[in-house]
Amino acid sequence: MNRPTVVRTRDELRNVLAPARRAGRTIGLVPTMGALHDGHLSLLRAARQRCDVVVMSLFVNPMQFGPQEDFASYPRDEERDVALAGQVGVDVVYAPDAAHVYPPDFATFVEVGGGLTDVLCGDPGRRGPSHFRGVTTVVAKLFNAVEPDVAFFGQKDAQQAIVIQRMVRDLEFNIEIVVLPTVREPDGLAMSSRNAYLSPDDRVRARALNQALTKVLEVAKAGETSTERALAEARAVLAEAGIEPEYLEARDAENLTPVTRFGPRPVLVAVAARVGRARLIDNVVVDATPANEPMAASVDTTGGAPCVGRC
Amino acid sequence: MNRPTVVRTRDELRNVLAPARRAGRTIGLVPTMGALHDGHLSLLRAARQRCDVVVMSLFVNPMQFGPQEDFASYPRDEERDVALAGQVGVDVVYAPDAAHVYPPDFATFVEVGGGLTDVLCGDPGRRGPSHFRGVTTVVAKLFNAVEPDVAFFGQKDAQQAIVIQRMVRDLEFNIEIVVLPTVREPDGLAMSSRNAYLSPDDRVRARALNQALTKVLEVAKAGETSTERALAEARAVLAEAGIEPEYLEARDAENLTPVTRFGPRPVLVAVAARVGRARLIDNVVVDATPANEPMAASVDTTGGAPCVGRC
């Protein structure tokens, strides 16, 4: 594969995309913070398959990191990321500087409310809704800079995907959002750029996140309707690995209101936990609606995981 | 001229614009709340001259009205507005219902800060910054629904124009913003849909707003450098007409910080006042930079005035 064209400014980006846009070719965007793993690659491959032109953005967005978080240490290796992007057929890598994205008197924010951003990873006692404000603001900017027909996000950051879908609907962006399944390691751990922070011991313990969620799927499939009882079993799995979750909750998969029973609407079961130096997240969707083979899609291990936002 | 095509939904709008967009024709947008006057018409004529396709939006945006304001009584006459739009060559009128623009669980807002929205018309003691949040949110939606190349606003709503220009820059909308001069009645009163609220007596008194601002231009041209002294003279003109302004202030014309002296940067002098039932606004820009014939453009009476937002 060819090396992608790397551009640093929105003007360069628009210039390089102009001929394709004039010719009516479709443009796909995969927003990333780099440190690419197989989750990102599955998004990029899907974009390659679906669109005429594939743009990957590569920007570690300071606005979505809290003051106590790992912005400074977040893994950065542009050369490697660009090479990997080239291997899966990315045409353009948009890698702007922070000063280009946020001029000194930057003052505009896009904020999604509606109970979607102040729960789970946005809970004021955790990262707070300003995390998602950072995500939606930068994604709105990327949407306007790239003007894609389709943008690809991963189900690993489930709350982020829900928030972005709401933003797209509410602000009427003319962009199709595709959310692809979480990609996992062979032992079930969700792919994440932050897995690199795990010591060998922590790497073993981290398997418990997926195991706990798989337990929820199992007991729900076996007929358990109480989310509380299912979550208690999951909590036991985590405890056995010495993991105290930051949260482990069952919420409506569309509007994130708390749910006490599985079905008829799909239920998002989401977990966040610190394992050693890494803050990890994972989730499954329990879908007991009659039309679906219960939960079959939720344990898919072949799809994509995102990392534009992190949670 | 032909009657414009009137569409009610963003899907209809996109369908009707699709052939022009595919053909690479330029699209101009003039956002309005209807009740068209010569200010709007000057914006529409400029769009007609500049762009291949002219879209006028017609939407009285509830989100930018405060609870004590005139949303219910705001003048509405779609038939007349569509006919006038047809006379100046508008191709498409986008007139959505409020329920289409704001579905029940609408939850996303675009907010400009940076000291631009909490002063003058956004002062918390007056309309408050939520007015401009309503403006920027609906304008962002209109931008995404129409995807214009150029959008036209009027200098009468000077603060609104500044806020929208900042939003466009910060969120990287690929849209050129054109701001056209205020259009005035022969006696100097700025055109506004709200002038219809004025009784014959109030209509006479309302001239004092422009007279007060013209006084500022005169004394600045005569060498007065203190904004405070110039504003005092303007206040005297208002007082003579029995008008107590809601505000009368001199601020940097770009970032809206208060200024005490005219020059070297352009100074916005803005006034708001209730005259009878109408809340009216007006402004001039005092530009003493050497490159400009001082203030010549500021008293232009042939350009356009906006009314998407109101202040």
CSV table of N, CA and C in Angstrom, one decimal, chain B residues 5-69:
chain,number,residue,atom,x,y,z
B,5,THR,N,-39.4,27.5,-4.2
B,5,THR,CA,-39.8,26.2,-3.7
B,5,THR,C,-39.8,26.3,-2.2
B,6,VAL,N,-40.9,26.0,-1.6
B,6,VAL,CA,-41.0,26.0,-0.1
B,6,VAL,C,-40.8,24.6,0.4
B,7,VAL,N,-39.9,24.3,1.3
B,7,VAL,CA,-39.7,23.0,1.8
B,7,VAL,C,-39.8,23.1,3.3
B,8,ARG,N,-40.2,21.9,4.0
B,8,ARG,CA,-40.5,21.9,5.4
B,8,ARG,C,-39.5,21.1,6.2
B,9,THR,N,-38.8,20.2,5.5
B,9,THR,CA,-37.9,19.3,6.3
B,9,THR,C,-36.5,19.3,5.7
B,10,ARG,N,-35.5,18.9,6.5
B,10,ARG,CA,-34.2,18.9,6.0
B,10,ARG,C,-34.0,17.9,4.8
B,11,ASP,N,-34.7,16.8,4.9
B,11,ASP,CA,-34.6,15.8,3.8
B,11,ASP,C,-35.1,16.4,2.4
B,12,GLU,N,-36.2,17.1,2.5
B,12,GLU,CA,-36.7,17.8,1.3
B,12,GLU,C,-35.7,18.8,0.8
B,13,LEU,N,-35.2,19.5,1.8
B,13,LEU,CA,-34.2,20.6,1.4
B,13,LEU,C,-33.0,20.0,0.7
B,14,ARG,N,-32.5,18.9,1.3
B,14,ARG,CA,-31.3,18.2,0.7
B,14,ARG,C,-31.6,17.7,-0.7
B,15,ASN,N,-32.8,17.1,-0.8
B,15,ASN,CA,-33.2,16.6,-2.1
B,15,ASN,C,-33.3,17.7,-3.2
B,16,VAL,N,-33.8,18.8,-2.8
B,16,VAL,CA,-34.0,19.9,-3.7
B,16,VAL,C,-32.7,20.6,-4.1
B,17,LEU,N,-31.7,20.5,-3.2
B,17,LEU,CA,-30.4,21.1,-3.4
B,17,LEU,C,-29.4,20.2,-4.1
B,18,ALA,N,-29.8,18.9,-4.0
B,18,ALA,CA,-28.8,17.9,-4.5
B,18,ALA,C,-28.3,18.1,-5.9
B,19,PRO,N,-29.2,18.3,-6.9
B,19,PRO,CA,-28.6,18.5,-8.2
B,19,PRO,C,-27.7,19.7,-8.4
B,20,ALA,N,-28.0,20.8,-7.7
B,20,ALA,CA,-27.1,21.9,-7.8
B,20,ALA,C,-25.8,21.6,-7.1
B,21,ARG,N,-25.8,20.9,-6.0
B,21,ARG,CA,-24.6,20.6,-5.3
B,21,ARG,C,-23.7,19.7,-6.1
B,22,ARG,N,-24.4,18.7,-6.7
B,22,ARG,CA,-23.6,17.8,-7.6
B,22,ARG,C,-22.9,18.5,-8.7
B,23,ALA,N,-23.6,19.5,-9.2
B,23,ALA,CA,-23.1,20.2,-10.4
B,23,ALA,C,-22.1,21.3,-10.0
B,24,GLY,N,-21.8,21.4,-8.7
B,24,GLY,CA,-20.8,22.3,-8.2
B,24,GLY,C,-21.2,23.7,-8.2
B,25,ARG,N,-22.5,24.0,-8.2
B,25,ARG,CA,-23.0,25.3,-8.1
B,25,ARG,C,-22.9,25.9,-6.7
B,26,THR,N,-22.7,27.1,-6.5
B,26,THR,CA,-22.5,27.7,-5.2
B,26,THR,C,-23.9,28.0,-4.6
B,27,ILE,N,-24.0,27.8,-3.3
B,27,ILE,CA,-25.2,27.9,-2.5
B,27,ILE,C,-25.0,29.0,-1.5
B,28,GLY,N,-26.0,30.0,-1.5
B,28,GLY,CA,-26.0,31.0,-0.5
B,28,GLY,C,-27.2,30.9,0.4
B,29,LEU,N,-26.9,31.2,1.7
B,29,LEU,CA,-28.0,31.1,2.7
B,29,LEU,C,-28.2,32.4,3.4
B,30,VAL,N,-29.5,32.8,3.5
B,30,VAL,CA,-29.8,34.0,4.3
B,30,VAL,C,-30.8,33.5,5.4
B,31,PRO,N,-30.3,33.4,6.6
B,31,PRO,CA,-31.2,32.9,7.7
B,31,PRO,C,-32.1,34.1,8.1
B,32,THR,N,-33.4,33.9,8.2
B,32,THR,CA,-34.3,34.9,8.7
B,32,THR,C,-35.4,34.3,9.6
B,33,MET,N,-36.0,35.2,10.4
B,33,MET,CA,-37.2,34.8,11.2
B,33,MET,C,-38.4,35.4,10.5
B,34,GLY,N,-38.3,35.7,9.2
B,34,GLY,CA,-39.5,36.2,8.5
B,34,GLY,C,-39.7,37.7,8.8
B,35,ALA,N,-41.0,38.1,8.5
B,35,ALA,CA,-41.4,39.5,8.7
B,35,ALA,C,-40.3,40.4,8.0
B,36,LEU,N,-40.2,40.0,6.7
B,36,LEU,CA,-39.1,40.6,5.9
B,36,LEU,C,-39.2,42.1,5.7
B,37,HIS,N,-38.1,42.8,5.8
B,37,HIS,CA,-38.1,44.2,5.5
B,37,HIS,C,-36.9,44.5,4.5
B,38,ASP,N,-36.6,45.7,4.2
B,38,ASP,CA,-35.6,46.0,3.2
B,38,ASP,C,-34.2,45.5,3.6
B,39,GLY,N,-34.0,45.4,5.0
B,39,GLY,CA,-32.7,44.9,5.4
B,39,GLY,C,-32.5,43.4,4.9
B,40,HIS,N,-33.5,42.6,5.2
B,40,HIS,CA,-33.5,41.2,4.7
B,40,HIS,C,-33.3,41.2,3.1
B,41,LEU,N,-34.1,42.1,2.5
B,41,LEU,CA,-34.0,42.0,1.0
B,41,LEU,C,-32.7,42.4,0.5
B,42,SER,N,-31.9,43.3,1.2
B,42,SER,CA,-30.6,43.6,0.7
B,42,SER,C,-29.7,42.4,0.9
B,43,LEU,N,-29.9,41.6,2.0
B,43,LEU,CA,-29.1,40.4,2.1
B,43,LEU,C,-29.4,39.4,1.0
B,44,LEU,N,-30.7,39.3,0.7
B,44,LEU,CA,-31.1,38.3,-0.3
B,44,LEU,C,-30.6,38.7,-1.7
B,45,ARG,N,-30.6,40.0,-2.0
B,45,ARG,CA,-30.1,40.5,-3.3
B,45,ARG,C,-28.6,40.2,-3.4
B,46,ALA,N,-27.9,40.4,-2.2
B,46,ALA,CA,-26.5,40.2,-2.3
B,46,ALA,C,-26.2,38.7,-2.5
B,47,ALA,N,-27.0,37.8,-1.9
B,47,ALA,CA,-26.9,36.4,-2.1
B,47,ALA,C,-27.2,36.0,-3.5
B,48,ARG,N,-28.2,36.7,-4.1
B,48,ARG,CA,-28.6,36.4,-5.5
B,48,ARG,C,-27.5,36.8,-6.4
B,49,GLN,N,-26.8,37.9,-6.2
B,49,GLN,CA,-25.7,38.4,-7.0
B,49,GLN,C,-24.5,37.5,-6.9
B,50,ARG,N,-24.3,36.9,-5.7
B,50,ARG,CA,-23.1,36.2,-5.4
B,50,ARG,C,-23.1,34.7,-5.7
B,51,CYS,N,-24.3,34.1,-5.5
B,51,CYS,CA,-24.4,32.6,-5.5
B,51,CYS,C,-25.3,32.1,-6.6
B,52,ASP,N,-25.1,30.9,-7.0
B,52,ASP,CA,-25.9,30.3,-8.1
B,52,ASP,C,-27.3,29.9,-7.5
B,53,VAL,N,-27.3,29.5,-6.3
B,53,VAL,CA,-28.6,29.1,-5.7
B,53,VAL,C,-28.8,29.8,-4.4
B,54,VAL,N,-29.9,30.4,-4.2
B,54,VAL,CA,-30.2,31.2,-2.9
B,54,VAL,C,-31.2,30.5,-2.1
B,55,VAL,N,-30.9,30.2,-0.8
B,55,VAL,CA,-31.8,29.6,0.1
B,55,VAL,C,-32.1,30.6,1.2
B,56,MET,N,-33.3,30.8,1.5
B,56,MET,CA,-33.7,31.7,2.6
B,56,MET,C,-34.4,30.7,3.7
B,57,SER,N,-33.8,30.8,4.9
B,57,SER,CA,-34.6,30.0,5.9
B,57,SER,C,-35.5,31.0,6.6
B,58,LEU,N,-36.6,30.4,7.0
B,58,LEU,CA,-37.7,31.2,7.6
B,58,LEU,C,-38.2,30.4,8.9
B,59,PHE,N,-37.7,30.9,10.0
B,59,PHE,CA,-37.9,30.1,11.2
B,59,PHE,C,-37.8,31.0,12.4
B,60,VAL,N,-39.0,31.2,13.1
B,60,VAL,CA,-39.0,32.0,14.3
B,60,VAL,C,-38.5,31.0,15.5
B,61,ASN,N,-37.2,31.2,15.9
B,61,ASN,CA,-36.5,30.2,16.7
B,61,ASN,C,-36.9,30.4,18.2
B,62,PRO,N,-37.7,29.5,18.7
B,62,PRO,CA,-38.1,29.7,20.1
B,62,PRO,C,-36.9,29.7,21.1
B,63,MET,N,-35.8,29.0,20.7
B,63,MET,CA,-34.7,28.9,21.7
B,63,MET,C,-34.0,30.2,22.0
B,64,GLN,N,-34.1,31.2,21.1
B,64,GLN,CA,-33.4,32.4,21.3
B,64,GLN,C,-34.3,33.5,22.0
B,65,PHE,N,-35.5,33.2,22.3
B,65,PHE,CA,-36.4,34.1,23.0
B,65,PHE,C,-36.4,33.8,24.5
B,66,GLY,N,-36.3,34.8,25.3
B,66,GLY,CA,-36.5,34.6,26.8
B,66,GLY,C,-37.9,34.4,27.1
B,67,PRO,N,-38.2,34.0,28.3
B,67,PRO,CA,-39.6,33.7,28.8
B,67,PRO,C,-40.4,35.0,28.8
B,68,GLN,N,-39.8,36.2,29.0
B,68,GLN,CA,-40.6,37.4,29.0
B,68,GLN,C,-40.7,38.1,27.6
B,69,GLU,N,-40.2,37.4,26.6
B,69,GLU,CA,-40.1,38.1,25.3
B,69,GLU,C,-41.2,37.8,24.4
